[in-house]
Amino acid sequence: MNIKRKSFVMPTYGVKSLEFVKGRGCYLYNSKNEKYLDFSSGIAVNSLGHCHPRLVKELNKQAKMLWHVSNLYIIKKQEEFAKLLCEKSFADKVFFTNSGTESIECGIKIIRSFHSHHKTGKSEIISFDGAFHGRTFGALSAQKNKKYSNGFGPLLKGFKKIEFNNIEKLSAAINKKTAGIIIEPIQGEGGIRPADLKFLKFLRKICNKKNILLFFDEVQCGFGRSGKLFSYEWADIKPDIMAVAKGIGSGFPLGACLSSNKACVSMTKGSHGSTYGGNPLAMSVGLEVLKIISDNKFLNKVDKLSRYFWKKLKELEEKFDNIDEVRGAGLLLGIKTHSSNIEFSEKLKKQKLLNVPAADNTIRLAPPLIVSYKDIDKSISIIKSVLKEI
Ligand SMILES: Cc1ncc(COP(=O)(O)O)c(C=O)c1O
């Protein structure tokens, strides 16, 4: 039942029916203390579940010391966190933001400023069908999806959209103006669609050959969600730029744009900034999240759990005609149904399994990375019972 009450919040998220007052691990609780299995994770955000004790401890410790100082001052934790991020990735430099879309904006600026610095005459950026990069103008221009940009035009010039996973069409679209390519290695909002590893390897090759910067959007699929710290590792290649957010803060608003030294040559004093980005509170949480997630034992467990979940979902796909396809990677999995995904999603929620619909008639399952086999089994039994009902 929808709770109808006067709201002073802009209704951009529509009518809401559920409210939670507490979260612990993989569960959310309402005011009646009824618990919901949270496989939405705040849309792939709560990588370590709700109120992870180590994060609560770090946040409390920092909150008693210092919340915010400007980036005009030295922030030790920021340096420490950036160093660890670089050690654990392809990157040489990090710019901290507060969200995914800001990290995308920073990446777009890196691409354009690189080519401006080298006077290459290139400025066009290629993106792909089904992509979602956020809600700022740069991000909207990159994804060229009317669903998100209708009424907000004109968008920025110099963006081209190509069919996802299509090497021929991409090769044909690249010209001497092509400055960068932006891609989600696993599309989230677009319907949990992984890029072919062959396609990703091709991107790296063509970008090297034509002096194009390769920009990965790992806002949703990064930070352990794929079973490796970053999804690009599966293709055994490295991007030049990468946007991250969501799982990086496990619920604390935080994002980052990572870059090679070569790509961010023009990101010098005054070229970019953020009042809040990289503040001590955010850094204390982010650093702790990275220390936990980047541990090989932790990532191996995520990989094992995701393979188990995948197998169980594939068994359901064989059994139920209503499932068109189970897809995704790691703990970012999607079920495409023949019947309405919205109805499917709502019925799962009624049985207290939280999930998020995505495009292409899919529902998304993105449990916290600390999920247990028992909770996966529980979700499977709920999904089975809803599939029987539909
Ligand atoms: C792949 C991807 N990029 C960018 C964004 C934008 O992130 P934010 O909502 O934090 O601005 C999202 C958000 O869902 C996303 O999934």
Tab-separated table of C-alpha atoms and ligand atoms in Angstrom:
chain	number	residue	atom	x	y	z
A	1	MET	CA	0.000	0.000	0.000
A	2	ASN	CA	1.376	3.434	-0.912
A	3	ILE	CA	1.807	5.857	1.938
A	4	LYS	CA	0.179	9.071	0.661
A	5	ARG	CA	1.352	12.103	2.552
A	6	LYS	CA	2.186	15.651	1.613
A	7	SER	CA	5.835	15.871	0.699
A	8	PHE	CA	8.081	18.883	0.278
A	9	VAL	CA	10.638	16.811	-1.611
A	10	MET	CA	10.667	17.160	-5.424
A	11	PRO	CA	8.868	14.060	-6.666
A	12	THR	CA	11.678	12.907	-8.998
A	13	TYR	CA	11.595	9.424	-7.482
A	14	GLY	CA	7.815	9.014	-7.701
A	15	VAL	CA	5.590	7.525	-5.025
A	16	LYS	CA	7.327	5.500	-2.333
A	17	SER	CA	5.821	2.754	-0.208
A	18	LEU	CA	8.567	1.441	2.060
A	19	GLU	CA	10.406	3.114	4.906
A	20	PHE	CA	13.300	1.693	6.888
A	21	VAL	CA	14.595	2.808	10.228
A	22	LYS	CA	17.549	0.485	10.772
A	23	GLY	CA	20.059	-1.516	8.774
A	24	ARG	CA	22.402	-4.322	9.807
A	25	GLY	CA	24.516	-6.373	7.414
A	26	CYS	CA	22.310	-7.551	4.541
A	27	TYR	CA	19.039	-6.595	6.254
A	28	LEU	CA	16.873	-3.496	6.530
A	29	TYR	CA	14.229	-3.114	9.249
A	30	ASN	CA	11.022	-1.079	9.268
A	31	SER	CA	9.474	0.588	12.323
A	32	LYS	CA	7.655	-2.659	13.169
A	33	ASN	CA	11.032	-4.400	13.227
A	34	GLU	CA	10.084	-6.477	10.165
A	35	LYS	CA	13.216	-7.371	8.253
A	36	TYR	CA	13.859	-7.217	4.523
A	37	LEU	CA	16.680	-8.968	2.722
A	38	ASP	CA	18.422	-6.076	0.990
A	39	PHE	CA	19.646	-7.208	-2.430
A	40	SER	CA	19.318	-3.652	-3.730
A	41	SER	CA	22.102	-2.306	-1.467
A	42	GLY	CA	20.943	1.273	-2.047
A	43	ILE	CA	21.431	0.594	-5.782
A	44	ALA	CA	24.764	-1.197	-5.536
A	45	VAL	CA	26.076	1.183	-2.866
A	46	ASN	CA	26.269	-0.674	0.456
A	47	SER	CA	29.196	-2.856	-0.564
A	48	LEU	CA	29.857	-3.870	3.036
A	49	GLY	CA	26.201	-3.979	4.034
A	50	HIS	CA	24.587	-1.706	6.568
A	51	CYS	CA	26.484	-0.320	9.557
A	52	HIS	CA	29.620	-2.418	9.103
A	53	PRO	CA	31.323	-2.276	12.536
A	54	ARG	CA	34.726	-1.226	11.158
A	55	LEU	CA	33.151	1.634	9.188
A	56	VAL	CA	31.036	2.779	12.128
A	57	LYS	CA	34.172	2.806	14.271
A	58	GLU	CA	36.223	4.799	11.723
A	59	LEU	CA	33.424	7.287	11.099
A	60	ASN	CA	32.859	7.867	14.816
A	61	LYS	CA	36.564	8.260	15.454
A	62	GLN	CA	36.926	10.829	12.672
A	63	ALA	CA	33.660	12.616	13.610
A	64	LYS	CA	35.129	13.376	17.034
A	65	MET	CA	38.345	14.761	15.497
A	66	LEU	CA	37.616	16.766	12.350
A	67	TRP	CA	34.784	16.716	9.797
A	68	HIS	CA	35.740	19.112	7.091
A	69	VAL	CA	38.587	21.285	5.975
A	70	SER	CA	39.100	22.757	2.540
A	71	ASN	CA	41.285	21.148	-0.075
A	72	LEU	CA	43.440	24.245	0.408
A	73	TYR	CA	44.966	22.339	3.345
A	74	ILE	CA	46.834	19.062	3.611
A	75	ILE	CA	44.447	16.173	4.347
A	76	LYS	CA	46.623	13.217	5.351
A	77	LYS	CA	43.887	10.616	4.991
A	78	GLN	CA	43.214	11.873	1.457
A	79	GLU	CA	46.843	11.303	0.509
A	80	GLU	CA	46.813	7.873	2.147
A	81	PHE	CA	43.584	6.848	0.422
A	82	ALA	CA	44.711	8.132	-3.001
A	83	LYS	CA	48.020	6.260	-2.628
A	84	LEU	CA	46.267	2.990	-1.815
A	85	LEU	CA	43.789	3.449	-4.689
A	86	CYS	CA	46.696	3.941	-7.091
A	87	GLU	CA	48.578	0.948	-5.716
A	88	LYS	CA	45.489	-1.220	-6.184
A	89	SER	CA	44.637	0.007	-9.691
A	90	PHE	CA	46.120	1.227	-12.971
A	91	ALA	CA	46.033	4.856	-11.798
A	92	ASP	CA	48.711	7.424	-10.912
A	93	LYS	CA	46.400	10.201	-9.709
A	94	VAL	CA	42.986	10.514	-8.026
A	95	PHE	CA	40.441	13.328	-7.881
A	96	PHE	CA	37.869	12.837	-5.103
A	97	THR	CA	34.206	13.679	-5.662
A	98	ASN	CA	30.920	13.133	-3.841
A	99	SER	CA	29.033	11.089	-6.445
A	100	GLY	CA	29.242	9.058	-9.631
A	101	THR	CA	28.146	11.765	-12.010
A	102	GLU	CA	30.785	14.180	-10.676
A	103	SER	CA	33.425	11.524	-11.298
A	104	ILE	CA	32.141	11.235	-14.874
A	105	GLU	CA	32.339	15.027	-15.350
A	106	CYS	CA	35.929	14.981	-14.159
A	107	GLY	CA	36.770	12.184	-16.625
A	108	ILE	CA	35.186	14.066	-19.534
A	109	LYS	CA	37.231	17.143	-18.610
A	110	ILE	CA	40.392	15.015	-18.497
A	111	ILE	CA	39.693	13.723	-22.025
A	112	ARG	CA	38.986	17.151	-23.493
A	113	SER	CA	41.898	18.864	-21.699
A	114	PHE	CA	44.369	16.134	-22.743
A	115	HIS	CA	43.622	16.741	-26.407
A	116	SER	CA	43.573	20.480	-25.958
A	117	HIS	CA	47.014	20.291	-24.289
A	118	HIS	CA	48.446	18.202	-27.106
A	119	LYS	CA	46.634	20.249	-29.780
A	120	THR	CA	45.366	17.081	-31.472
A	121	GLY	CA	42.175	18.725	-32.732
A	122	LYS	CA	40.172	15.867	-31.180
A	123	SER	CA	37.147	16.484	-28.977
A	124	GLU	CA	34.485	13.838	-29.733
A	125	ILE	CA	33.569	11.188	-27.202
A	126	ILE	CA	31.975	7.855	-28.094
A	127	SER	CA	29.568	6.103	-25.719
A	128	PHE	CA	27.265	3.102	-26.050
A	129	ASP	CA	23.601	2.154	-26.311
A	130	GLY	CA	22.068	1.377	-22.945
A	131	ALA	CA	24.713	3.344	-21.046
A	132	PHE	CA	23.948	5.272	-17.893
A	133	HIS	CA	26.567	7.729	-16.641
A	134	GLY	CA	24.563	10.033	-14.371
A	135	ARG	CA	22.406	13.162	-14.435
A	136	THR	CA	24.715	16.129	-14.964
A	137	PHE	CA	24.930	17.672	-18.433
A	138	GLY	CA	28.171	15.949	-19.381
A	139	ALA	CA	26.800	12.575	-18.283
A	140	LEU	CA	23.445	13.147	-20.009
A	141	SER	CA	25.220	14.198	-23.203
A	142	ALA	CA	27.411	11.099	-23.097
A	143	GLN	CA	24.545	8.630	-22.733
A	144	LYS	CA	22.142	10.363	-25.169
A	145	ASN	CA	19.147	8.590	-23.623
A	146	LYS	CA	15.891	10.531	-23.990
A	147	LYS	CA	14.482	8.827	-20.908
A	148	TYR	CA	16.857	10.886	-18.782
A	149	SER	CA	17.443	14.004	-20.880
A	150	ASN	CA	13.983	14.826	-22.217
A	151	GLY	CA	13.212	18.494	-21.621
A	152	PHE	CA	16.717	19.438	-20.526
A	153	GLY	CA	18.205	20.293	-23.924
A	154	PRO	CA	20.293	21.472	-25.546
A	155	LEU	CA	22.877	18.947	-24.409
A	156	LEU	CA	26.616	19.296	-24.996
A	157	LYS	CA	28.017	18.828	-28.473
A	158	GLY	CA	30.588	16.256	-29.471
A	159	PHE	CA	29.136	12.956	-28.223
A	160	LYS	CA	28.306	9.960	-30.393
A	161	LYS	CA	26.418	6.807	-29.384
A	162	ILE	CA	27.276	3.395	-30.858
A	163	GLU	CA	25.806	-0.092	-30.500
A	164	PHE	CA	27.198	-1.872	-27.417
A	165	ASN	CA	29.595	-4.767	-28.048
A	166	ASN	CA	29.717	-4.142	-31.806
A	167	ILE	CA	33.320	-3.982	-33.031
A	168	GLU	CA	32.432	-3.233	-36.679
A	169	LYS	CA	30.143	-0.310	-35.837
A	170	LEU	CA	32.670	1.105	-33.430
A	171	SER	CA	35.498	0.879	-35.951
A	172	ALA	CA	33.331	2.655	-38.510
A	173	ALA	CA	32.424	5.414	-36.051
A	174	ILE	CA	35.980	6.304	-35.042
A	175	ASN	CA	37.461	9.208	-36.981
A	176	LYS	CA	40.238	11.762	-36.573
A	177	LYS	CA	38.072	13.782	-34.158
A	178	THR	CA	37.572	10.883	-31.711
A	179	ALA	CA	39.083	11.945	-28.382
A	180	GLY	CA	37.750	9.371	-25.952
A	181	ILE	CA	35.564	6.308	-25.455
A	182	ILE	CA	33.469	5.914	-22.335
A	183	ILE	CA	32.046	2.544	-21.349
A	184	GLU	CA	30.598	0.663	-18.382
A	185	PRO	CA	32.293	-2.763	-18.402
A	186	ILE	CA	28.993	-4.061	-16.998
A	187	GLN	CA	25.980	-1.887	-17.800
A	188	GLY	CA	23.845	-1.457	-14.685
A	189	GLU	CA	20.797	0.709	-15.410
A	190	GLY	CA	20.877	-0.520	-19.020
A	191	GLY	CA	19.789	-4.000	-17.904
A	192	ILE	CA	22.853	-5.682	-16.343
A	193	ARG	CA	24.638	-6.219	-19.640
A	194	PRO	CA	28.349	-7.128	-19.458
A	195	ALA	CA	30.649	-5.977	-22.243
A	196	ASP	CA	32.345	-8.858	-24.096
A	197	LEU	CA	35.910	-9.224	-22.904
A	198	LYS	CA	36.907	-9.377	-26.573
A	199	PHE	CA	35.203	-6.011	-27.105
A	200	LEU	CA	37.031	-4.451	-24.151
A	201	LYS	CA	40.382	-5.748	-25.409
A	202	PHE	CA	39.581	-4.309	-28.835
A	203	LEU	CA	38.801	-0.919	-27.251
A	204	ARG	CA	42.215	-0.857	-25.620
A	205	LYS	CA	43.925	-1.748	-28.866
A	206	ILE	CA	42.137	0.820	-31.016
A	207	CYS	CA	42.559	3.542	-28.379
A	208	ASN	CA	46.328	2.929	-28.295
A	209	LYS	CA	46.534	2.982	-32.057
A	210	LYS	CA	44.516	6.176	-32.593
A	211	ASN	CA	45.554	8.270	-29.568
A	212	ILE	CA	42.110	7.972	-27.952
A	213	LEU	CA	41.622	7.947	-24.168
A	214	LEU	CA	39.750	4.954	-22.748
A	215	PHE	CA	37.411	5.938	-19.917
A	216	PHE	CA	35.757	3.210	-17.824
A	217	ASP	CA	32.662	3.983	-15.794
A	218	GLU	CA	32.947	1.580	-12.852
A	219	VAL	CA	30.547	3.557	-10.664
A	220	GLN	CA	28.222	0.566	-10.355
A	221	CYS	CA	30.385	-2.423	-11.285
A	222	GLY	CA	33.624	-1.457	-9.479
A	223	PHE	CA	34.821	-1.963	-5.924
A	224	GLY	CA	34.607	-5.730	-5.758
A	225	ARG	CA	31.157	-6.090	-7.263
A	226	SER	CA	32.441	-8.133	-10.204
A	227	GLY	CA	34.489	-10.451	-7.972
A	228	LYS	CA	37.678	-8.510	-8.746
A	229	LEU	CA	38.423	-5.103	-7.254
A	230	PHE	CA	37.760	-3.480	-10.642
A	231	SER	CA	35.886	-5.012	-13.564
A	232	TYR	CA	38.549	-4.047	-16.108
A	233	GLU	CA	40.818	-6.672	-14.545
A	234	TRP	CA	38.692	-9.446	-16.108
A	235	ALA	CA	39.705	-8.249	-19.586
A	236	ASP	CA	43.353	-7.996	-18.571
A	237	ILE	CA	43.589	-4.421	-19.828
A	238	LYS	CA	43.879	-1.010	-18.188
A	239	PRO	CA	41.812	2.096	-18.889
A	240	ASP	CA	43.348	5.591	-18.952
A	241	ILE	CA	40.610	7.050	-16.775
A	242	MET	CA	38.057	5.472	-14.442
A	243	ALA	CA	35.049	6.854	-12.576
A	244	VAL	CA	34.081	5.161	-9.303
A	245	ALA	CA	31.473	5.917	-6.619
A	246	LYS	CA	28.704	3.882	-4.934
A	247	GLY	CA	30.591	0.904	-3.384
A	248	ILE	CA	33.661	3.046	-2.613
A	249	GLY	CA	31.914	4.567	0.419
A	250	SER	CA	29.508	1.715	1.262
A	251	GLY	CA	26.855	4.358	1.953
A	252	PHE	CA	28.946	7.426	2.676
A	253	PRO	CA	28.533	9.867	-0.276
A	254	LEU	CA	31.868	9.527	-2.038
A	255	GLY	CA	33.259	9.126	-5.528
A	256	ALA	CA	36.544	9.422	-7.371
A	257	CYS	CA	38.016	9.853	-10.803
A	258	LEU	CA	41.230	7.889	-11.312
A	259	SER	CA	43.658	8.663	-14.092
A	260	SER	CA	47.038	7.793	-15.498
A	261	ASN	CA	49.656	10.576	-15.334
A	262	LYS	CA	49.619	10.726	-19.116
A	263	ALA	CA	45.854	11.360	-19.358
A	264	CYS	CA	45.549	14.014	-16.650
A	265	VAL	CA	48.451	16.105	-17.902
A	266	SER	CA	46.287	19.243	-17.907
A	267	MET	CA	44.557	18.782	-14.563
A	268	THR	CA	46.745	21.365	-12.920
A	269	LYS	CA	46.140	24.053	-10.298
A	270	GLY	CA	42.750	25.717	-10.765
A	271	SER	CA	41.596	23.389	-13.562
A	272	HIS	CA	39.068	21.550	-11.392
A	273	GLY	CA	37.801	21.461	-7.829
A	274	SER	CA	35.199	20.344	-5.313
A	275	THR	CA	34.446	21.946	-1.958
A	276	TYR	CA	33.578	18.676	-0.262
A	277	GLY	CA	35.406	16.115	-2.403
A	278	GLY	CA	38.016	14.296	-0.329
A	279	ASN	CA	37.063	15.714	3.068
A	280	PRO	CA	38.317	13.958	6.213
A	281	LEU	CA	35.007	12.234	7.089
A	282	ALA	CA	34.623	10.744	3.605
A	283	MET	CA	38.287	9.758	3.449
A	284	SER	CA	38.220	7.917	6.759
A	285	VAL	CA	35.313	5.746	5.581
A	286	GLY	CA	36.591	5.245	2.012
A	287	LEU	CA	40.052	4.211	3.145
A	288	GLU	CA	38.614	1.594	5.495
A	289	VAL	CA	36.260	0.267	2.770
A	290	LEU	CA	39.189	-0.124	0.374
A	291	LYS	CA	41.332	-1.875	2.997
A	292	ILE	CA	38.558	-4.436	3.542
A	293	ILE	CA	37.494	-4.970	-0.071
A	294	SER	CA	40.925	-5.054	-1.684
A	295	ASP	CA	41.995	-7.983	0.500
A	296	ASN	CA	42.446	-11.011	-1.789
A	297	LYS	CA	40.700	-13.351	0.638
A	298	PHE	CA	37.670	-11.053	0.658
A	299	LEU	CA	37.587	-10.836	-3.150
A	300	ASN	CA	37.983	-14.608	-3.565
A	301	LYS	CA	34.991	-15.095	-1.305
A	302	VAL	CA	32.929	-12.603	-3.351
A	303	ASP	CA	33.896	-14.523	-6.493
A	304	LYS	CA	32.851	-17.850	-4.948
A	305	LEU	CA	29.571	-16.435	-3.633
A	306	SER	CA	28.739	-14.909	-6.993
A	307	ARG	CA	29.405	-18.165	-8.836
A	308	TYR	CA	27.119	-19.958	-6.389
A	309	PHE	CA	24.374	-17.337	-6.855
A	310	TRP	CA	24.792	-17.513	-10.636
A	311	LYS	CA	24.423	-21.331	-10.626
A	312	LYS	CA	21.274	-21.156	-8.513
A	313	LEU	CA	19.731	-18.465	-10.742
A	314	LYS	CA	20.617	-20.443	-13.868
A	315	GLU	CA	18.800	-23.449	-12.386
A	316	LEU	CA	15.716	-21.237	-12.048
A	317	GLU	CA	16.168	-20.056	-15.648
A	318	GLU	CA	16.007	-23.705	-16.802
A	319	LYS	CA	12.968	-24.428	-14.701
A	320	PHE	CA	10.789	-21.360	-15.317
A	321	ASP	CA	9.689	-20.351	-18.810
A	322	ASN	CA	8.996	-16.846	-17.581
A	323	ILE	CA	12.738	-16.204	-17.262
A	324	ASP	CA	14.094	-14.984	-20.557
A	325	GLU	CA	17.674	-14.681	-19.340
A	326	VAL	CA	19.824	-14.519	-16.237
A	327	ARG	CA	22.786	-12.249	-16.854
A	328	GLY	CA	25.461	-10.061	-15.318
A	329	ALA	CA	28.694	-10.789	-13.534
A	330	GLY	CA	29.879	-11.119	-9.961
A	331	LEU	CA	27.265	-9.860	-7.538
A	332	LEU	CA	25.630	-7.603	-10.119
A	333	LEU	CA	23.064	-9.966	-11.556
A	334	GLY	CA	19.915	-9.442	-13.556
A	335	ILE	CA	16.844	-11.511	-14.342
A	336	LYS	CA	15.055	-10.648	-17.570
A	337	THR	CA	11.483	-11.908	-17.535
A	338	HIS	CA	8.880	-12.292	-20.272
A	339	SER	CA	6.234	-10.796	-17.974
A	340	SER	CA	6.587	-7.265	-16.554
A	341	ASN	CA	9.793	-6.706	-14.583
A	342	ILE	CA	7.987	-4.096	-12.473
A	343	GLU	CA	5.368	-6.627	-11.367
A	344	PHE	CA	8.129	-9.158	-10.650
A	345	SER	CA	10.110	-6.610	-8.664
A	346	GLU	CA	7.080	-5.538	-6.602
A	347	LYS	CA	6.114	-9.117	-5.792
A	348	LEU	CA	9.646	-9.873	-4.606
A	349	LYS	CA	9.519	-6.776	-2.404
A	350	LYS	CA	6.215	-7.944	-0.931
A	351	GLN	CA	8.007	-11.127	0.079
A	352	LYS	CA	10.691	-8.932	1.619
A	353	LEU	CA	13.406	-9.330	-0.983
A	354	LEU	CA	14.578	-5.863	-2.060
A	355	ASN	CA	15.724	-5.538	-5.661
A	356	VAL	CA	15.847	-2.779	-8.294
A	357	PRO	CA	14.283	-2.842	-11.768
A	358	ALA	CA	16.584	-1.939	-14.669
A	359	ALA	CA	16.045	-1.337	-18.390
A	360	ASP	CA	15.328	-4.141	-20.873
A	361	ASN	CA	12.674	-5.658	-18.593
A	362	THR	CA	15.159	-6.856	-15.994
A	363	ILE	CA	15.316	-6.806	-12.238
A	364	ARG	CA	18.662	-6.260	-10.604
A	365	LEU	CA	20.097	-8.222	-7.686
A	366	ALA	CA	23.102	-6.518	-6.117
A	367	PRO	CA	23.514	-7.902	-2.595
A	368	PRO	CA	26.133	-6.490	-0.251
A	369	LEU	CA	29.484	-8.196	-0.901
A	370	ILE	CA	29.348	-9.636	2.626
A	371	VAL	CA	26.253	-11.711	1.766
A	372	SER	CA	26.170	-15.300	3.094
A	373	TYR	CA	25.321	-18.548	1.274
A	374	LYS	CA	22.317	-18.803	3.583
A	375	ASP	CA	20.989	-15.404	2.459
A	376	ILE	CA	21.542	-16.306	-1.177
A	377	ASP	CA	19.519	-19.507	-0.594
A	378	LYS	CA	16.821	-17.439	1.070
A	379	SER	CA	16.638	-15.089	-1.920
A	380	ILE	CA	16.440	-18.047	-4.306
A	381	SER	CA	13.514	-19.517	-2.409
A	382	ILE	CA	11.676	-16.139	-2.528
A	383	ILE	CA	12.381	-15.739	-6.256
A	384	LYS	CA	11.148	-19.301	-6.858
A	385	SER	CA	7.936	-18.709	-4.960
A	386	VAL	CA	7.226	-15.460	-6.882
A	387	LEU	CA	7.959	-17.155	-10.207
A	388	LYS	CA	5.451	-19.878	-9.302
A	389	GLU	CA	2.880	-17.228	-8.468
A	390	ILE	CA	3.228	-15.149	-11.681
B	1	LIG	C1	27.319	3.345	-14.174
B	1	LIG	C2	26.883	4.592	-13.475
B	1	LIG	N1	27.529	5.741	-13.706
B	1	LIG	C3	27.190	6.886	-13.079
B	1	LIG	C4	26.134	6.922	-12.188
B	1	LIG	C5	25.783	8.207	-11.500
B	1	LIG	O1	26.104	8.111	-10.158
B	1	LIG	P1	25.452	9.113	-9.077
B	1	LIG	O2	24.001	8.806	-9.017
B	1	LIG	O3	26.193	8.818	-7.815
B	1	LIG	O4	25.702	10.490	-9.571
B	1	LIG	C6	25.430	5.749	-11.919
B	1	LIG	C7	24.298	5.756	-11.004
B	1	LIG	O5	23.474	4.874	-10.964
B	1	LIG	C8	25.803	4.551	-12.585
B	1	LIG	O6	25.162	3.402	-12.369
